[in-house]
Short mmCIF file of C-alpha atoms in Angstrom, two decimals:
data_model
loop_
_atom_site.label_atom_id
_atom_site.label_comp_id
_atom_site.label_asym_id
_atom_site.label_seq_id
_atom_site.Cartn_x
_atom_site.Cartn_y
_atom_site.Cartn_z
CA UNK A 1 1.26 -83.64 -70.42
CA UNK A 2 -2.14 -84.70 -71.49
CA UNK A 3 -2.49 -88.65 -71.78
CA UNK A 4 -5.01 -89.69 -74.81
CA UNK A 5 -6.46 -93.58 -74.30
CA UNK A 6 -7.85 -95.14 -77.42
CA UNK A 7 -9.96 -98.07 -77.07
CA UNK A 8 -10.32 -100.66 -77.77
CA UNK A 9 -6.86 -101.60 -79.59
CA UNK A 10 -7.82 -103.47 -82.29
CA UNK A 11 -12.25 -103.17 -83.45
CA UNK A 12 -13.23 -106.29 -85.54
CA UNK A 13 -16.17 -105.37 -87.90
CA UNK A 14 -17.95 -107.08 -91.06
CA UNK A 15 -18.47 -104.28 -93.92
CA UNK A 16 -21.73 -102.38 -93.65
CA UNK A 17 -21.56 -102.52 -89.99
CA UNK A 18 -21.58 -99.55 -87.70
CA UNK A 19 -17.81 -98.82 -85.65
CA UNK A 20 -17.35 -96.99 -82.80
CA UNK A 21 -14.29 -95.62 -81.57
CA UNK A 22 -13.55 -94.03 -78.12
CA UNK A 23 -10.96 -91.92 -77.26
CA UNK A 24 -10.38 -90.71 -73.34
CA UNK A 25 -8.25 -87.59 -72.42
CA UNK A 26 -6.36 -87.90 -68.88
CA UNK A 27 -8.00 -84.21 -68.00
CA UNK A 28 -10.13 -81.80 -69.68
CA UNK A 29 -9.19 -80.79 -73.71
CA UNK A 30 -12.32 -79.06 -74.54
CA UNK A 31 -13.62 -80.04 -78.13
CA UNK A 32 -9.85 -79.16 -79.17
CA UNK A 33 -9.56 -83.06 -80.47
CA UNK A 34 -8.69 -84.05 -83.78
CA UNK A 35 -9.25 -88.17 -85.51
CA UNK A 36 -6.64 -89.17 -88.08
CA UNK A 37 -6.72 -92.21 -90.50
CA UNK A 38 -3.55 -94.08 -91.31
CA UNK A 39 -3.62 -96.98 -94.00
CA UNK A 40 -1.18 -99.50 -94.45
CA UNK A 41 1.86 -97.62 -96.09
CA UNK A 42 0.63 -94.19 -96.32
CA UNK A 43 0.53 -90.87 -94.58
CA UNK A 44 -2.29 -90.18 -91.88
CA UNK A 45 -4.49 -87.86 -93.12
CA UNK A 46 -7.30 -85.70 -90.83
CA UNK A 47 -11.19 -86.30 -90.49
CA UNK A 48 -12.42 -84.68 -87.85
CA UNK A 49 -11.41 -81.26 -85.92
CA UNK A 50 -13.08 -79.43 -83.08
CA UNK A 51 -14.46 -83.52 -81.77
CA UNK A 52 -17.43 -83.16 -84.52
CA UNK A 53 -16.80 -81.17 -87.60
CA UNK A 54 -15.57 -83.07 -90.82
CA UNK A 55 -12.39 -82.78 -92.75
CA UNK A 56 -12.79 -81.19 -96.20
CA UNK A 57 -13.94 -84.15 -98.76
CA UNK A 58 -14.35 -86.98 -95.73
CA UNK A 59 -17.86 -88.83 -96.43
CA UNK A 60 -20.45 -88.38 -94.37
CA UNK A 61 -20.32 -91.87 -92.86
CA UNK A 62 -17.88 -90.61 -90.57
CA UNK A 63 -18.61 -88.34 -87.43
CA UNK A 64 -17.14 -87.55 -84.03
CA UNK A 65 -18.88 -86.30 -81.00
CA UNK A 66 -18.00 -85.69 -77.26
CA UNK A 67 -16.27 -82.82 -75.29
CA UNK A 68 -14.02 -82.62 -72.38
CA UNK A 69 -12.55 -85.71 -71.64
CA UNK A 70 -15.03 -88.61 -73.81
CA UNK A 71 -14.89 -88.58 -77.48
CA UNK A 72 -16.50 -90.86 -79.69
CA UNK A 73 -15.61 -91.66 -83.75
CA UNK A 74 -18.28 -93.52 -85.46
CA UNK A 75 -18.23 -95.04 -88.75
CA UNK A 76 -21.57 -95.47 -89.72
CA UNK A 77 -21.48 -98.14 -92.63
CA UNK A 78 -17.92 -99.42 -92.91
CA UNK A 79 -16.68 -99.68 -96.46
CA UNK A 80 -13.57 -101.64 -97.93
CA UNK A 81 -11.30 -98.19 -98.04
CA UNK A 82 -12.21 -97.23 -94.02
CA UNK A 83 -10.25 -100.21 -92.53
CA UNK A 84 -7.44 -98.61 -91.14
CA UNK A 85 -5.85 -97.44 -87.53
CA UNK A 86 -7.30 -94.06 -86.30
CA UNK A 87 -6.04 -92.05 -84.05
CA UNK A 88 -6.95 -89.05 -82.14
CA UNK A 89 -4.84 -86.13 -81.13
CA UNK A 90 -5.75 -83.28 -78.12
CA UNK A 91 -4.36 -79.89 -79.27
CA UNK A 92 -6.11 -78.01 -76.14
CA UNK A 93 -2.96 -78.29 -74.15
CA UNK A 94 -0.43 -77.50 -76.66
CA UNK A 95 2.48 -78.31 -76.65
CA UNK A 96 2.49 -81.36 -77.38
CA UNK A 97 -0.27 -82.36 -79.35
CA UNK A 98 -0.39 -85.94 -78.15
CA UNK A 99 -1.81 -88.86 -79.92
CA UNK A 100 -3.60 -91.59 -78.58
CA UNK A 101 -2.03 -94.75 -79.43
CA UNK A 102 -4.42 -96.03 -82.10
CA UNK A 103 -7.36 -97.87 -83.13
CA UNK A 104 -6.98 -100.68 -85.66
CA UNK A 105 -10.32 -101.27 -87.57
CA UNK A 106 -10.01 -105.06 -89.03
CA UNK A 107 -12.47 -107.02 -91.38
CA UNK A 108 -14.15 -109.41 -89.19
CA UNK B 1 -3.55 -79.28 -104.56
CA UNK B 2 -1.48 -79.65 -101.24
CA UNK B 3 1.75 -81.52 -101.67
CA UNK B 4 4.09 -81.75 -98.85
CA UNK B 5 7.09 -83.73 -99.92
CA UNK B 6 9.71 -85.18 -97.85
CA UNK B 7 13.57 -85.83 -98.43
CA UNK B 8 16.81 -86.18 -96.68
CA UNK B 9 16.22 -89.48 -94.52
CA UNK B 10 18.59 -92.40 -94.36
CA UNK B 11 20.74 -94.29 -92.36
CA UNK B 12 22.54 -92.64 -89.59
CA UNK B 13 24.90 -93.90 -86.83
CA UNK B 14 24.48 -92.85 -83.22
CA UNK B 15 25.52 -89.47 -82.70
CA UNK B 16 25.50 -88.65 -86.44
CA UNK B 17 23.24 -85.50 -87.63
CA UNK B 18 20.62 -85.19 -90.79
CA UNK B 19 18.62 -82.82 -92.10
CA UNK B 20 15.20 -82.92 -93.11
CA UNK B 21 13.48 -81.14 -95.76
CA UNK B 22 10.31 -80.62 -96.90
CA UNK B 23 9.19 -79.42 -100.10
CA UNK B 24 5.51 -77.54 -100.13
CA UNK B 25 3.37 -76.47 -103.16
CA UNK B 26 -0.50 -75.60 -103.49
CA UNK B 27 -0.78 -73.05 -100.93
CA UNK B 28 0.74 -70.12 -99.75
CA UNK B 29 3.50 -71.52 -97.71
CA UNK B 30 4.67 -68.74 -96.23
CA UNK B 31 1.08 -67.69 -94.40
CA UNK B 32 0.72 -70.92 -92.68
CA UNK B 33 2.56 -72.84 -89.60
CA UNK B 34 4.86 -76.19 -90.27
CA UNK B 35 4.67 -79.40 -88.14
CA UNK B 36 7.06 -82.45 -88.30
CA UNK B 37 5.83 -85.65 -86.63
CA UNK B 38 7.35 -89.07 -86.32
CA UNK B 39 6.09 -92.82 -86.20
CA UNK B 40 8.48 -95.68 -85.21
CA UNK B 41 8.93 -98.88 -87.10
CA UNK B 42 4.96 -100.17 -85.97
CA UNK B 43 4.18 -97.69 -83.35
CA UNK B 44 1.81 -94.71 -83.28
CA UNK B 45 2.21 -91.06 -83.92
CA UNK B 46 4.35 -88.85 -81.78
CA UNK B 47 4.07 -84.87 -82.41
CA UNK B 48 8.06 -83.59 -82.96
CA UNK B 49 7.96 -80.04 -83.65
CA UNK B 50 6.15 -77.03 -85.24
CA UNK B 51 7.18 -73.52 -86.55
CA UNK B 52 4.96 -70.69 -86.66
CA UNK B 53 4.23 -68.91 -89.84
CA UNK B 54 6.41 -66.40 -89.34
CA UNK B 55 9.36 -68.65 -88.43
CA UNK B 56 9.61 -66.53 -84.93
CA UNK B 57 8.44 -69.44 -82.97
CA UNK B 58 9.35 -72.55 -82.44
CA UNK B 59 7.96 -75.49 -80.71
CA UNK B 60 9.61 -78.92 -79.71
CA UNK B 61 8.70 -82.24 -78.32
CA UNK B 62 11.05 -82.88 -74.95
CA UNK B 63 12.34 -86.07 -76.55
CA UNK B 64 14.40 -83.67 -78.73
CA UNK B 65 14.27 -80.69 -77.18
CA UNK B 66 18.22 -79.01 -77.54
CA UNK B 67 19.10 -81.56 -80.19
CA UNK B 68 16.28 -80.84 -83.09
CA UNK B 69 15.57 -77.64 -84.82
CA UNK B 70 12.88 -76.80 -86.96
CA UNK B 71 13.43 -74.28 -89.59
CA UNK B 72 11.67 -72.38 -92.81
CA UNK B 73 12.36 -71.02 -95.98
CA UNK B 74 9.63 -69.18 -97.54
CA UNK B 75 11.45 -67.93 -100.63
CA UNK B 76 11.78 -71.67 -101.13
CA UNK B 77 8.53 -73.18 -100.03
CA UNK B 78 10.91 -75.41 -97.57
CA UNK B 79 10.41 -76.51 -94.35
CA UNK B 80 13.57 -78.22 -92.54
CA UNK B 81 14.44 -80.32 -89.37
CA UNK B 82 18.33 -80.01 -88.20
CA UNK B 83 18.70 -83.34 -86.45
CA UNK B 84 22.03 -83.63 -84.51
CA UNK B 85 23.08 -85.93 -81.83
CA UNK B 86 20.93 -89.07 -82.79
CA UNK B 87 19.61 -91.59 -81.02
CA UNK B 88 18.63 -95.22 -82.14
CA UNK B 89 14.83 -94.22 -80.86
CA UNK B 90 14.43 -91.85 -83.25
CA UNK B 91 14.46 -94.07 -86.06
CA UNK B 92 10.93 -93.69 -87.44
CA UNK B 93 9.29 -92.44 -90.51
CA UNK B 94 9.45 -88.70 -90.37
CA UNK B 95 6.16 -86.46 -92.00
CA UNK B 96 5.81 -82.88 -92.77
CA UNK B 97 2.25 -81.61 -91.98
CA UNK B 98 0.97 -78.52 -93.22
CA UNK B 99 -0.64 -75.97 -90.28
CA UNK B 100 -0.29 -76.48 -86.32
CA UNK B 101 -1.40 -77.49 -84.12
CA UNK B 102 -4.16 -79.39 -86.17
CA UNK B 103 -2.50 -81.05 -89.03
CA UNK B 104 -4.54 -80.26 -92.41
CA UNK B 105 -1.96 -82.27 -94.92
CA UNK B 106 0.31 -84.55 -94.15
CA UNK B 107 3.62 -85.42 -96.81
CA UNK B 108 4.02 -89.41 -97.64
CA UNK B 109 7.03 -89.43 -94.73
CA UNK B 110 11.18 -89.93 -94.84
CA UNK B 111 12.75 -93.22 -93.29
CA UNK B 112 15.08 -92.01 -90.82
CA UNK B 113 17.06 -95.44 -89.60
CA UNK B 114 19.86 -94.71 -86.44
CA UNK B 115 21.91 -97.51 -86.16
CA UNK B 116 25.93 -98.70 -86.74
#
C-alpha cells in the first residue's frame, strides 16, 4: 500500500499570504493525485485532480503541481473561506486510494 | 446540482450491524461508480469502499474487508453499505462520494458511534 506524507501538519499564515503545501508518496503515483478541502463541520470537497488541473468552480488562487512522488498545493493569496485541512489522495495504485493525513491551514 | 445524502447512522454496540444509505440526485446515478469513505472522531480520511457503475464490482478497504458490503440501487438512485460485525474503530463519520476512484461530490456524512 502506497503511504502519502503531508507536511507540514499544521501551516500558520496571515491572509493575503502565499501557502504551500507538500505532499510525498512512499513510491511512484504518477500525476494520479487528487487535493481535498475539509472545513470545520462539513464534507471534503475536491480541488485538484491529475496533481495540476482544477476542480470545476475552484478559484484560480489554488494550483497543484508535481509528478511521481513530490506534489505541491499552493494557495496563492489566502482568503478568510481557504483556512481549512487539505488533504491529498494517490489513486495510481488503486485500491486503496489513500489519504495523506492532512494539512491544517491556520490564521497566523 | 449533485446531492449525495446520507442516512442510517447511529449508535451501535460491538458486534451489532447497520446499514448505510445514500440518497443521489442531479446526475445520472446509474452511469457513474459509488465510493463510501470514513473519518474518525478528529482524524483524517480513510477510503472504505467503492462500487462500479454497473454494480459488478466491488472494492473494499482491508479494515473491513468480509464484514462490509457495498451495494446499489439504480431504480432508486441509492447507494448502500451493509455493515455487520462492528468494531468500536469504526466509529467515524461515514460520506458517500459520487465517482471512483477520484471523488467528484462528496454527501454532508452519517455519525456512525460503536460502543455499549
Amino acid at each position: 500500500e502506497i503511504v502519502m506524507t503531508q507536511s507540514p501538519a499544521t501551516l500558520s499564515v496571515s491572509p493575503g499570504e502565499r501557502a504551500t503545501l507538500s505532499c510525498r508518496a512512499s513510491q511512484s503515483v504518477s500525476s494520479n493525485l487528487a487535493w481535498y478541502q475539509q472545513k470545520p463541520g462539513q464534507a471534503p470537497r475536491l480541488l485538484i485532480y491529475g496533481a495540476s488541473t482544477g476542480a470545476t468552480g475552484i478559484p484560480a488562487r489554488f494550483s497543484g503541481s508535481g509528478s511521481g512522488t513530490e506534489f505541491t498545493l499552493t494557495i496563492s493569496s489566502l482568503q478568510s473561506e481557504d483556512f481549512a485541512v487539505y488533504y491529498c489522495q494517490q489513486y495510481n495504485n488503486w485500491p486503496p486510494g489513500t489519504f495523506g493525513q492532512g494539512t491544517k491551514v491556520e490564521i497566523k | 446540482e449533485v446531492q449525495l445524502l446520507e442516512s442510517g447512522g447511529g449508535l451501535v454496540q460491538p458486534g451489532g450491524s447497520l446499514r448505510l444509505s445514500c440518497a443521489a440526485s442531479g446526475f445520472t446515478f446509474s452511469s457513474h461508480a459509488m465510493s463510501w469513505v470514513r473519518q474518525a472522531p478528529g482524524k483524517g480520511l480513510e477510503w472504505v469502499s467503492a462500487i462500479d457503475d454497473s454494480g459488478a464490482a466491488t472494492y473494499y478497504a482491508d479494515s473491513v474487508k468480509g464484514r462490509f458490503t457495498i451495494s446499489r440501487d439504480d431504480s432508486k438512485n441509492t447507494l448502500y453499505l451493509q455493515m455487520n460485525t462492528l468494531r468500536a474503530d469504526d466509529t467515524a463519520v461515514y460520506y458517500c462520494a459520487k465517482d471512483s476512484p477520484l471523488l467528484t461530490h462528496w454527501g454532508q456524512g452519517t455519525l456512525v458511534t460503536v460502543s455499549s
